[in-house]
């Protein structure tokens, strides 16, 4: 037996990534003999398979060449089907080939389609084709392409209402614009309302009835482990996945490892699908204290959408070309050109543009480059991206920005780009007008329409904050007098959570906040608003300014003031009449008094809870010393929710105490 032989069984994504890492850095490769065993010399990247079905990619574009990858990593490759493991002799059993001895064995063999699903009708499993292996199901789909424009052909049936089935249904609709597609789901299975609406809009019929076995059928009925794993005696869960420790070692088999869909860490169950972030977001969304003002599900989906698009270099190439076109006439901005003939979905070839890293202040100054000017150039370029074009670089960290020796700003990495819709850009135009005219109510209304402020809230504190910001300050650091003027509203602004970020603007705020950090690093006096003023002046009249727009705007304002003046006597008369009749109510809001009262109430509640907990503790001690000591659990049980309430109250009081100290900090002077 070989004394030191690592065998990688299966060409799953984990093993492929390990091989890639060894190939890129040979020092990471373990010493000794290593062998990769897989049924074929290539493996399909499953994350892009729906794109192949939709016709967006060719099948060879998503193939991982395992044989070549193994060769570059100095790993032997054996093409064979795995049939089992002989644990006593430490041998991997292969179909039609000699077994392979191992000292350590890593399993990354994936899973197969579940052919025992309750979604089946009798006889279907013999005539339908499972989605896995992908190579076979893709051949089956290609054979059906002759009916892609035939609306009278027999419907193509997809069995399985999970994410895989629904994603394949949408992909097939893209591939077959006219053919009837039927999605069969298990009776009682619930499908998200948005998905249902989109399925209907795509003319994909959903049924829970039995379908004819004569129709071409694709099975997307979930995963199950291979039969030899079930019969091996290895510890498995109810889904047939091998149970492992946190180290990925199989329980009771320290020389065995299991990764990917064939294994799962014991006591840490997970889904084998790639939707964990969205599912986690749904849990967080149910917690009211965390979800108010935040659409975590939408944020997770938007992040997933943006990140997945980074995997296709053809999209990044299109983004780079579009971004370059925006600044084609601006000598202050440089964007590398795309070499289209050398670029594919997996390779991106761009022009080489050398530059000094934007955070290398010493090198910038040694080349006589004005860092304050670079910060201004960058800020102006971002305003153009957001306001003029609606297409912006969403990841402007120092690694993606450089400065040429001529003083031009260079952008790199166009995988993460953002879009601003016409609707948001129109709202931005209205916000700028309102801010320029110091129209606080108008600006608050526009912010609510854009989704930046909650609608069902006490708007007073927000309105006062915006009025002070417009009149006295626009960017931090704030003057201490401003904090004093907001002293009565700080608590409501901090804990009321009136502000929210629309999904569409997540990456806008991310980009602006990131670049503001870069700008302040270049120039401590950097002020984005001050730079924006001259750039935004043309937008303060109208969206498409001409010579008469300013007069039209002034005329509108004069008319509005005139109409208010005409109605003023009537309003005064009505209010005087209500005052005489005793119907006019005057509401006085005293922020400091409200805060003091709230503090007193919290202290009183804390004292009451402390007395109750002390009494229950004494009762528990007395009951524990009686003939029935188990009775001490009664006061303990009663006291548990009171203790939780007391702890929450203490945290709340501590937070409010920090807020009270906020005004007196010297950092705001």
XYZ file of C-alpha atoms in Angstrom:
669
model
C 0.000 0.000 0.000
C 1.137 3.514 -0.827
C 2.302 5.292 2.312
C 1.318 8.783 1.198
C -1.356 8.946 -1.494
C -4.152 11.530 -1.560
C -7.043 10.606 -3.853
C -9.563 13.238 -4.945
C -12.726 11.339 -5.868
C -14.946 13.425 -8.142
C -14.413 16.606 -10.147
C -16.772 18.845 -8.211
C -16.285 22.582 -7.824
C -14.336 22.257 -4.559
C -11.747 19.899 -6.028
C -11.517 22.054 -9.175
C -10.817 25.163 -7.082
C -8.188 23.318 -5.025
C -6.437 22.198 -8.226
C -6.552 25.754 -9.558
C -4.956 27.049 -6.370
C -2.186 24.456 -6.519
C -1.576 25.295 -10.184
C -1.326 29.012 -9.408
C 0.863 28.486 -6.339
C 2.742 25.152 -6.382
C 4.064 25.793 -2.862
C 0.565 25.099 -1.522
C 0.453 21.606 -3.032
C 0.941 18.870 -0.399
C 3.930 16.574 -0.774
C 3.383 13.055 -2.036
C 1.312 11.493 -4.781
C -2.103 12.991 -5.612
C -4.660 11.492 -8.003
C -7.934 12.926 -9.309
C -10.623 10.432 -10.329
C -13.657 11.509 -12.354
C -16.059 9.896 -14.823
C -15.189 12.404 -17.557
C -12.267 14.679 -18.332
C -14.455 17.798 -18.038
C -17.113 18.971 -15.630
C -19.926 21.489 -16.109
C -20.072 24.614 -13.963
C -23.627 24.167 -12.681
C -24.140 27.840 -11.806
C -24.052 28.771 -15.506
C -26.056 25.808 -16.845
C -29.376 27.735 -16.889
C -27.589 30.321 -19.057
C -26.672 27.568 -21.516
C -30.279 26.381 -21.580
C -31.418 29.954 -22.264
C -28.950 30.183 -25.160
C -26.808 32.845 -23.504
C -23.682 30.652 -23.412
C -22.387 27.736 -25.414
C -21.897 24.483 -23.543
C -18.115 24.531 -24.078
C -17.939 27.943 -22.384
C -18.980 26.473 -19.026
C -16.829 23.356 -19.133
C -13.967 22.989 -16.644
C -11.081 21.015 -18.171
C -10.165 18.755 -15.269
C -7.437 16.839 -17.117
C -5.589 20.045 -18.045
C -6.133 21.524 -14.582
C -4.772 18.373 -12.920
C -1.729 18.394 -15.203
C -0.901 22.011 -14.336
C -1.248 21.172 -10.625
C 1.074 18.124 -10.966
C -1.812 15.778 -10.139
C -2.437 12.431 -11.876
C -5.799 12.027 -13.608
C -7.823 8.811 -13.911
C -11.054 8.787 -15.936
C -13.354 6.184 -14.411
C -16.731 5.742 -12.752
C -16.610 5.245 -8.977
C -18.474 2.180 -7.662
C -17.609 2.114 -3.961
C -14.982 2.088 -1.215
C -13.226 -0.778 0.524
C -12.596 0.756 3.946
C -10.555 -2.143 5.342
C -8.032 -2.142 2.493
C -8.399 1.607 1.870
C -9.204 1.188 -1.799
C -11.434 3.196 -4.124
C -13.422 0.795 -6.338
C -13.770 1.732 -10.018
C -15.995 0.343 -12.783
C -13.992 -1.652 -15.351
C -10.649 -0.496 -13.932
C -8.323 -1.606 -11.111
C -9.041 -0.144 -7.697
C -6.873 2.684 -6.372
C -5.226 2.556 -2.960
C -5.319 5.663 -0.838
C -3.997 6.948 2.461
C -6.411 9.889 2.398
C -9.605 10.127 0.327
C -11.641 13.261 -0.423
C -15.159 12.829 -1.852
C -16.583 15.593 -4.050
C -18.876 13.571 -6.302
C -21.984 15.752 -6.136
C -25.432 14.166 -6.204
C -27.973 12.774 -8.648
C -31.579 13.707 -9.364
C -34.066 12.229 -6.890
C -36.055 9.630 -8.854
C -38.219 8.722 -5.857
C -39.913 12.109 -5.504
C -43.598 12.310 -4.606
C -44.044 14.573 -7.636
C -43.922 11.544 -9.951
C -46.854 9.746 -11.460
C -46.534 6.070 -12.176
C -44.375 5.293 -15.202
C -42.806 8.733 -15.553
C -39.386 7.780 -14.236
C -38.828 5.400 -17.165
C -39.702 7.917 -19.887
C -38.550 11.254 -18.442
C -34.993 12.590 -18.343
C -33.423 13.803 -15.041
C -31.720 17.198 -14.974
C -28.526 15.515 -13.724
C -26.164 14.699 -15.283
C -26.317 18.010 -17.110
C -24.637 16.658 -20.235
C -27.488 14.193 -20.816
C -30.307 16.613 -20.028
C -28.753 19.180 -22.380
C -28.757 16.636 -25.232
C -32.431 16.005 -24.484
C -33.194 19.753 -24.627
C -31.309 20.163 -27.923
C -33.405 17.348 -29.425
C -36.544 19.360 -28.604
C -35.300 22.522 -30.352
C -37.196 21.591 -33.523
C -40.397 22.692 -31.729
C -39.075 25.999 -30.337
C -41.419 28.081 -32.520
C -44.223 25.503 -32.693
C -47.066 26.562 -30.389
C -49.086 23.476 -31.432
C -46.443 20.941 -30.400
C -46.936 18.811 -27.292
C -46.040 20.794 -24.163
C -42.634 20.332 -22.610
C -43.133 19.283 -18.988
C -40.860 20.196 -16.082
C -41.546 18.256 -12.893
C -40.462 20.040 -9.711
C -41.560 23.365 -8.244
C -38.284 24.157 -6.483
C -35.794 26.834 -7.470
C -34.090 24.523 -9.992
C -37.345 23.687 -11.799
C -38.495 27.306 -11.913
C -35.102 28.567 -13.110
C -34.995 25.964 -15.886
C -38.578 26.890 -16.868
C -37.602 30.552 -17.315
C -34.480 29.520 -19.250
C -36.482 27.291 -21.590
C -38.958 30.081 -22.232
C -36.023 32.236 -23.342
C -34.864 29.380 -25.586
C -38.326 28.487 -26.904
C -40.412 31.657 -27.399
C -43.532 29.888 -28.719
C -43.596 26.337 -27.393
C -45.969 25.440 -24.571
C -44.127 24.837 -21.261
C -45.824 23.112 -18.331
C -44.437 23.236 -14.792
C -45.776 20.441 -12.599
C -45.502 21.018 -8.842
C -46.307 18.792 -5.925
C -49.856 19.293 -4.533
C -49.856 21.750 -1.645
C -46.519 23.326 -2.563
C -46.550 27.123 -2.231
C -44.771 29.316 -4.773
C -43.793 32.919 -4.098
C -46.362 35.413 -5.434
C -43.768 37.321 -7.445
C -42.568 34.087 -9.036
C -46.149 33.111 -9.861
C -46.760 36.466 -11.487
C -43.568 36.195 -13.552
C -44.334 32.612 -14.545
C -47.747 33.653 -15.818
C -46.266 36.646 -17.623
C -43.838 34.251 -19.352
C -46.780 31.998 -20.331
C -45.507 29.073 -18.286
C -48.475 27.002 -17.149
C -48.447 25.614 -13.605
C -50.311 22.448 -12.726
C -50.626 20.018 -9.820
C -52.456 17.431 -11.906
C -50.947 14.287 -13.395
C -49.476 14.881 -16.843
C -49.346 12.509 -19.797
C -46.281 10.285 -19.967
C -46.261 10.879 -23.722
C -45.058 14.446 -23.263
C -41.293 15.161 -23.173
C -40.474 15.586 -19.483
C -37.510 16.950 -17.543
C -37.133 15.972 -13.890
C -36.015 18.707 -11.466
C -37.089 16.870 -8.342
C -34.231 17.609 -5.983
C -31.038 15.732 -5.176
C -30.221 12.408 -3.574
C -26.927 10.653 -2.972
C -25.622 7.863 -5.169
C -26.699 4.325 -4.307
C -23.180 3.152 -3.451
C -22.939 5.903 -0.803
C -26.190 4.738 0.800
C -24.961 1.131 0.800
C -21.426 1.948 1.996
C -22.203 2.101 5.709
C -20.932 5.674 5.974
C -22.860 7.917 8.399
C -25.485 9.822 6.368
C -28.412 12.157 7.056
C -32.024 11.681 5.916
C -31.123 13.042 2.463
C -28.254 10.606 2.069
C -25.489 13.183 2.527
C -22.353 12.051 4.344
C -22.045 13.478 7.861
C -18.753 15.195 8.643
C -17.030 17.155 11.392
C -16.289 20.872 11.079
C -12.930 19.816 9.607
C -14.907 18.066 6.796
C -13.603 14.688 8.012
C -16.243 11.943 7.855
C -17.501 10.888 11.287
C -15.550 7.850 12.545
C -13.376 7.902 9.384
C -10.511 10.389 9.976
C -8.826 9.504 6.642
C -12.008 10.355 4.675
C -13.300 13.806 3.724
C -16.609 14.795 2.080
C -17.336 18.183 0.494
C -19.939 19.745 -1.783
C -23.407 18.293 -2.230
C -22.381 14.795 -1.133
C -21.457 15.893 2.412
C -22.846 18.003 5.240
C -21.412 19.041 8.603
C -23.263 17.329 11.440
C -25.443 19.666 13.519
C -24.927 22.375 10.872
C -27.545 21.443 8.262
C -27.558 23.472 5.089
C -29.329 23.538 1.769
C -27.453 22.227 -1.239
C -28.803 25.074 -3.351
C -27.177 28.495 -3.783
C -29.893 30.609 -2.180
C -28.667 30.738 1.432
C -28.159 34.522 1.456
C -31.716 35.201 0.281
C -33.140 32.715 2.788
C -31.139 34.257 5.634
C -32.417 37.667 4.593
C -36.005 36.415 4.897
C -35.349 35.432 8.518
C -33.848 38.842 9.337
C -36.749 40.567 7.568
C -39.203 39.001 10.060
C -37.437 40.714 12.992
C -39.233 44.051 13.282
C -36.421 45.858 15.098
C -34.015 44.986 12.264
C -36.340 45.125 9.266
C -37.866 48.553 9.801
C -36.623 50.786 7.020
C -34.630 47.942 5.422
C -35.641 45.499 2.693
C -33.057 42.823 3.481
C -34.520 40.341 0.981
C -34.336 42.924 -1.785
C -30.791 43.872 -0.777
C -29.702 40.209 -0.835
C -31.277 39.653 -4.264
C -29.737 42.825 -5.688
C -26.309 41.854 -4.324
C -26.703 38.352 -5.742
C -27.678 39.776 -9.155
C -24.699 42.133 -9.285
C -22.188 39.555 -8.040
C -23.354 36.833 -10.452
C -22.957 39.206 -13.400
C -19.283 39.567 -12.441
C -18.757 35.912 -13.414
C -19.291 36.675 -17.114
C -16.373 38.655 -18.557
C -18.348 39.436 -21.723
C -20.701 41.533 -19.623
C -17.731 43.253 -17.982
C -16.266 43.961 -21.429
C -19.544 45.607 -22.510
C -19.570 47.649 -19.298
C -15.974 48.785 -19.860
C -16.720 49.863 -23.437
C -19.849 51.750 -22.394
C -18.038 53.433 -19.505
C -15.183 54.494 -21.809
C -17.691 55.987 -24.251
C -19.082 58.233 -21.506
C -15.691 59.898 -21.002
C -14.377 59.699 -24.553
C -13.986 63.504 -24.708
C -12.742 63.991 -21.145
C -8.940 64.034 -21.009
C -9.032 63.930 -17.191
C -10.495 60.403 -17.176
C -8.805 57.325 -18.669
C -10.527 53.954 -19.194
C -8.747 50.982 -20.818
C -9.989 49.809 -24.214
C -11.327 46.272 -24.753
C -9.586 43.837 -27.103
C -12.730 42.065 -28.282
C -10.961 39.476 -30.416
C -9.078 38.209 -27.338
C -12.004 38.332 -24.854
C -14.496 35.573 -24.033
C -16.902 34.812 -21.196
C -13.927 33.544 -19.165
C -11.137 35.836 -20.397
C -11.090 39.643 -20.432
C -8.295 41.405 -22.288
C -7.982 45.154 -21.670
C -5.519 47.841 -22.673
C -2.569 48.245 -20.304
C -2.800 51.623 -18.580
C -0.016 52.068 -15.991
C -0.585 54.476 -13.149
C 0.182 55.386 -9.557
C -2.206 53.926 -6.992
C -4.552 56.634 -5.806
C -3.701 56.015 -2.138
C 0.056 56.292 -2.718
C 0.238 59.952 -1.635
C 4.041 59.995 -1.463
C 4.459 58.854 -5.089
C 1.730 61.232 -6.285
C 3.425 64.230 -4.697
C 6.859 63.170 -5.922
C 5.427 63.318 -9.462
C 4.056 66.843 -8.818
C 0.439 65.661 -8.929
C -2.109 67.820 -7.098
C -4.045 65.350 -4.918
C -6.806 67.919 -4.238
C -7.349 68.277 -7.984
C -7.520 64.486 -8.391
C -10.200 64.328 -5.691
C -12.169 67.032 -7.511
C -11.798 65.251 -10.875
C -13.070 62.025 -9.341
C -16.034 63.709 -7.655
C -17.018 65.500 -10.871
C -16.753 62.255 -12.834
C -19.099 60.567 -10.358
C -21.643 63.358 -10.654
C -21.577 62.904 -14.428
C -22.011 59.146 -14.058
C -25.025 59.503 -11.772
C -26.784 62.575 -13.168
C -25.923 62.613 -16.874
C -25.589 58.956 -17.770
C -27.256 56.861 -15.050
C -24.433 54.308 -15.373
C -21.693 54.336 -12.743
C -18.690 52.466 -11.345
C -20.008 50.789 -8.178
C -16.665 49.724 -6.658
C -14.311 52.755 -6.501
C -11.931 51.498 -3.815
C -8.204 52.420 -4.067
C -7.387 49.134 -5.800
C -9.572 50.125 -8.761
C -8.332 53.711 -9.085
C -4.967 55.066 -10.229
C -3.480 58.306 -11.507
C -1.438 58.625 -14.683
C 1.786 60.630 -14.658
C -0.073 63.253 -16.667
C -2.554 63.742 -13.817
C -5.536 61.850 -15.270
C -7.728 59.555 -13.157
C -7.708 55.898 -14.301
C -10.599 53.494 -13.603
C -10.046 49.713 -13.473
C -12.307 46.667 -12.925
C -15.765 47.046 -14.462
C -17.387 43.902 -13.083
C -19.502 45.790 -10.541
C -21.361 48.596 -12.296
C -24.629 50.254 -11.289
C -27.606 51.788 -13.050
C -29.830 54.718 -12.084
C -33.256 54.609 -13.744
C -34.921 57.588 -15.450
C -37.453 57.675 -12.600
C -34.775 58.089 -9.931
C -32.861 60.585 -12.043
C -36.092 62.587 -12.454
C -36.594 62.541 -8.698
C -32.981 63.642 -8.222
C -33.658 66.621 -10.479
C -36.669 67.587 -8.360
C -34.680 67.152 -5.129
C -31.942 69.465 -6.408
C -34.516 72.133 -7.292
C -36.158 71.890 -3.867
C -32.784 72.053 -2.104
C -31.704 75.065 -4.168
C -34.944 76.904 -3.309
C -34.683 75.908 0.393
C -38.116 74.277 -0.030
C -38.046 71.961 2.998
C -41.571 70.536 2.559
C -40.989 69.965 -1.139
C -37.688 68.202 -0.484
C -39.225 65.966 2.199
C -42.037 65.059 -0.209
C -39.561 64.183 -2.979
C -37.486 62.084 -0.564
C -40.623 60.166 0.438
C -41.630 59.587 -3.189
C -38.124 58.299 -3.953
C -38.399 55.925 -0.976
C -35.613 57.508 1.075
C -37.947 58.408 3.960
C -40.658 56.231 5.461
C -44.165 57.541 4.839
C -45.928 56.432 8.032
C -43.716 58.250 10.532
C -43.661 61.427 12.615
C -42.231 63.726 9.947
C -41.527 66.695 12.253
C -38.010 65.662 13.403
C -37.001 64.836 9.820
C -38.314 68.151 8.512
C -36.456 70.079 11.203
C -33.236 68.168 10.455
C -33.485 68.946 6.737
C -34.285 72.629 7.408
C -31.198 72.993 9.616
C -29.039 71.105 7.112
C -30.178 73.305 4.210
C -29.757 76.544 6.120
C -26.638 75.912 8.185
C -24.696 72.862 7.056
C -24.505 70.355 4.257
C -21.697 67.972 5.227
C -20.060 66.886 8.503
C -18.401 67.824 10.791
C -21.366 69.629 12.329
C -21.156 72.724 14.462
C -22.119 72.159 18.109
C -24.997 74.663 17.788
C -26.631 72.463 15.171
C -26.597 69.514 17.575
C -28.168 71.724 20.254
C -30.960 72.737 17.878
C -31.626 69.072 17.144
C -31.358 67.961 20.777
C -35.073 67.247 21.060
C -35.125 65.210 17.846
C -31.920 63.180 18.117
C -33.606 60.298 19.952
C -36.425 60.001 17.415
C -34.008 60.293 14.493
C -31.744 57.609 15.966
C -34.358 55.107 17.146
C -37.324 55.943 14.924
C -35.332 54.894 11.842
C -37.138 57.263 9.456
C -34.587 56.856 6.676
C -34.308 53.898 4.339
C -32.321 52.996 1.241
C -34.270 51.874 -1.850
C -32.910 48.720 -3.463
C -32.046 50.656 -6.610
C -29.815 53.047 -4.675
C -27.846 50.537 -2.570
C -24.787 50.625 -4.818
C -25.152 54.380 -5.417
C -24.677 55.029 -1.694
C -21.958 52.390 -1.525
C -20.031 54.003 -4.371
C -20.430 57.553 -3.049
C -19.425 56.632 0.500
C -16.404 54.686 -0.778
C -15.243 57.503 -3.029
C -15.823 60.111 -0.310
C -13.359 58.143 1.820
C -10.885 58.177 -1.059
C -11.484 61.918 -1.553
C -10.863 62.742 2.112
C -7.678 60.650 2.013
C -6.457 62.724 -0.942
C -7.651 66.030 0.488
C -8.651 66.453 4.173
C -10.757 69.469 3.116
C -12.635 67.441 0.489
C -16.319 68.470 0.309
C -18.498 66.613 -2.193
C -21.387 69.084 -1.885
C -19.161 72.104 -2.552
C -17.822 70.419 -5.694
C -21.352 69.471 -6.766
C -22.834 72.998 -6.573
C -21.457 74.426 -9.853
C -22.037 71.115 -11.621
C -25.678 70.922 -10.530
C -26.612 74.556 -11.229
C -28.031 73.765 -14.708
C -30.326 71.165 -13.116
C -31.836 73.713 -10.730
C -34.028 75.119 -13.484
C -35.294 72.116 -15.442
C -34.326 68.784 -16.868
C -33.750 70.247 -20.357
C -32.772 73.868 -19.772
C -33.191 76.539 -22.415
C -33.177 80.336 -22.407
C -36.725 80.657 -21.038
C -36.546 78.005 -18.306
C -35.368 80.326 -15.544
C -38.176 82.793 -16.283
C -40.702 79.929 -16.430
C -39.516 78.701 -13.025
C -39.696 82.214 -11.523
C -43.160 82.683 -13.030
C -44.320 79.412 -11.501
C -43.040 80.451 -8.083
C -44.676 83.911 -8.346
C -47.980 82.282 -9.287
C -47.701 79.853 -6.383
C -46.934 82.656 -3.901
C -49.824 84.714 -5.319
C -52.317 81.870 -4.884
C -51.172 81.384 -1.288
C -51.522 85.131 -0.624
C -55.080 85.137 -2.005
C -56.082 82.289 0.302
C -54.349 83.731 3.375
C -57.254 85.980 4.608
C -59.694 83.087 4.417
C -57.363 80.805 6.406
C -56.829 83.513 9.064
C -60.586 84.032 9.336
C -61.201 80.294 9.771
C -58.537 79.997 12.469
C -59.888 83.035 14.370
C -63.387 81.532 14.280
C -62.059 78.220 15.632
C -60.185 80.125 18.370
C -63.372 81.962 19.420
C -65.322 78.685 19.518
C -62.613 76.951 21.561
C -61.904 74.386 18.817
C -58.324 75.437 18.113
C -55.809 73.195 19.797
C -52.207 74.189 20.386
C -49.644 71.417 20.558
C -46.345 72.312 22.219
C -43.444 69.943 21.715
C -40.650 70.147 24.279
C -37.895 67.788 23.231
C -35.791 68.062 26.392
C -38.817 67.527 28.663
C -39.918 64.529 26.580
C -36.502 62.978 26.901
C -36.361 63.566 30.664
C -39.823 62.027 31.062
C -38.814 59.018 28.971
C -35.690 58.590 31.096
C -37.760 58.699 34.301
C -40.220 56.107 32.969
C -37.380 53.767 31.976
C -35.709 54.165 35.377
C -39.020 53.438 37.118
C -39.603 50.322 35.031
C -36.026 49.157 35.690
C -36.483 49.648 39.442
C -39.782 47.744 39.397
C -38.260 44.849 37.460
C -35.292 44.769 39.859
C -37.615 44.503 42.889
C -39.632 41.731 41.217
C -36.514 39.780 40.281
C -35.145 40.124 43.817
C -38.427 38.870 45.301
C -38.569 35.932 42.902
C -34.944 35.046 43.703
C -35.723 34.970 47.438
C -38.853 32.866 46.770
C -36.836 30.437 44.665
C -34.219 30.069 47.423
C -36.892 29.439 50.071
C -38.695 26.845 47.923
C -35.424 25.054 47.188
C -34.924 24.478 50.929
C -38.357 22.819 51.440
C -39.359 19.171 51.134
C -40.234 19.831 47.495
C -37.153 21.583 46.139
C -38.306 21.243 42.511
C -40.854 24.005 43.217
C -38.048 26.554 42.930
C -38.567 26.284 39.133
C -41.895 28.169 39.434
C -40.417 31.573 40.385
C -37.491 30.932 38.014
C -39.913 30.369 35.122
C -41.948 33.447 36.036
C -38.806 35.536 36.386
C -37.264 34.582 33.039
C -39.345 36.956 30.829
C -38.995 39.694 33.474
C -35.205 39.242 33.391
C -35.188 39.505 29.588
C -37.270 42.675 29.779
C -34.907 44.111 32.409
C -31.837 43.373 30.259
C -33.427 44.994 27.196
C -34.350 48.007 29.279
C -30.786 48.341 30.546
C -29.429 48.294 26.988
C -31.997 50.912 25.988
C -31.043 53.166 28.887
C -27.377 52.736 28.060
C -28.003 53.719 24.428
C -30.002 56.777 25.442
C -27.240 57.759 27.840
C -24.759 57.647 24.965
C -27.139 59.769 22.920
C -27.321 62.368 25.705
C -23.525 62.546 25.749
C -23.541 62.962 21.955
C -24.262 66.699 22.171
C -21.378 67.447 24.517
C -18.656 65.750 22.501
C -15.893 68.093 21.442
C -15.668 66.492 18.020
C -18.655 68.533 16.826
C -17.217 71.908 17.598
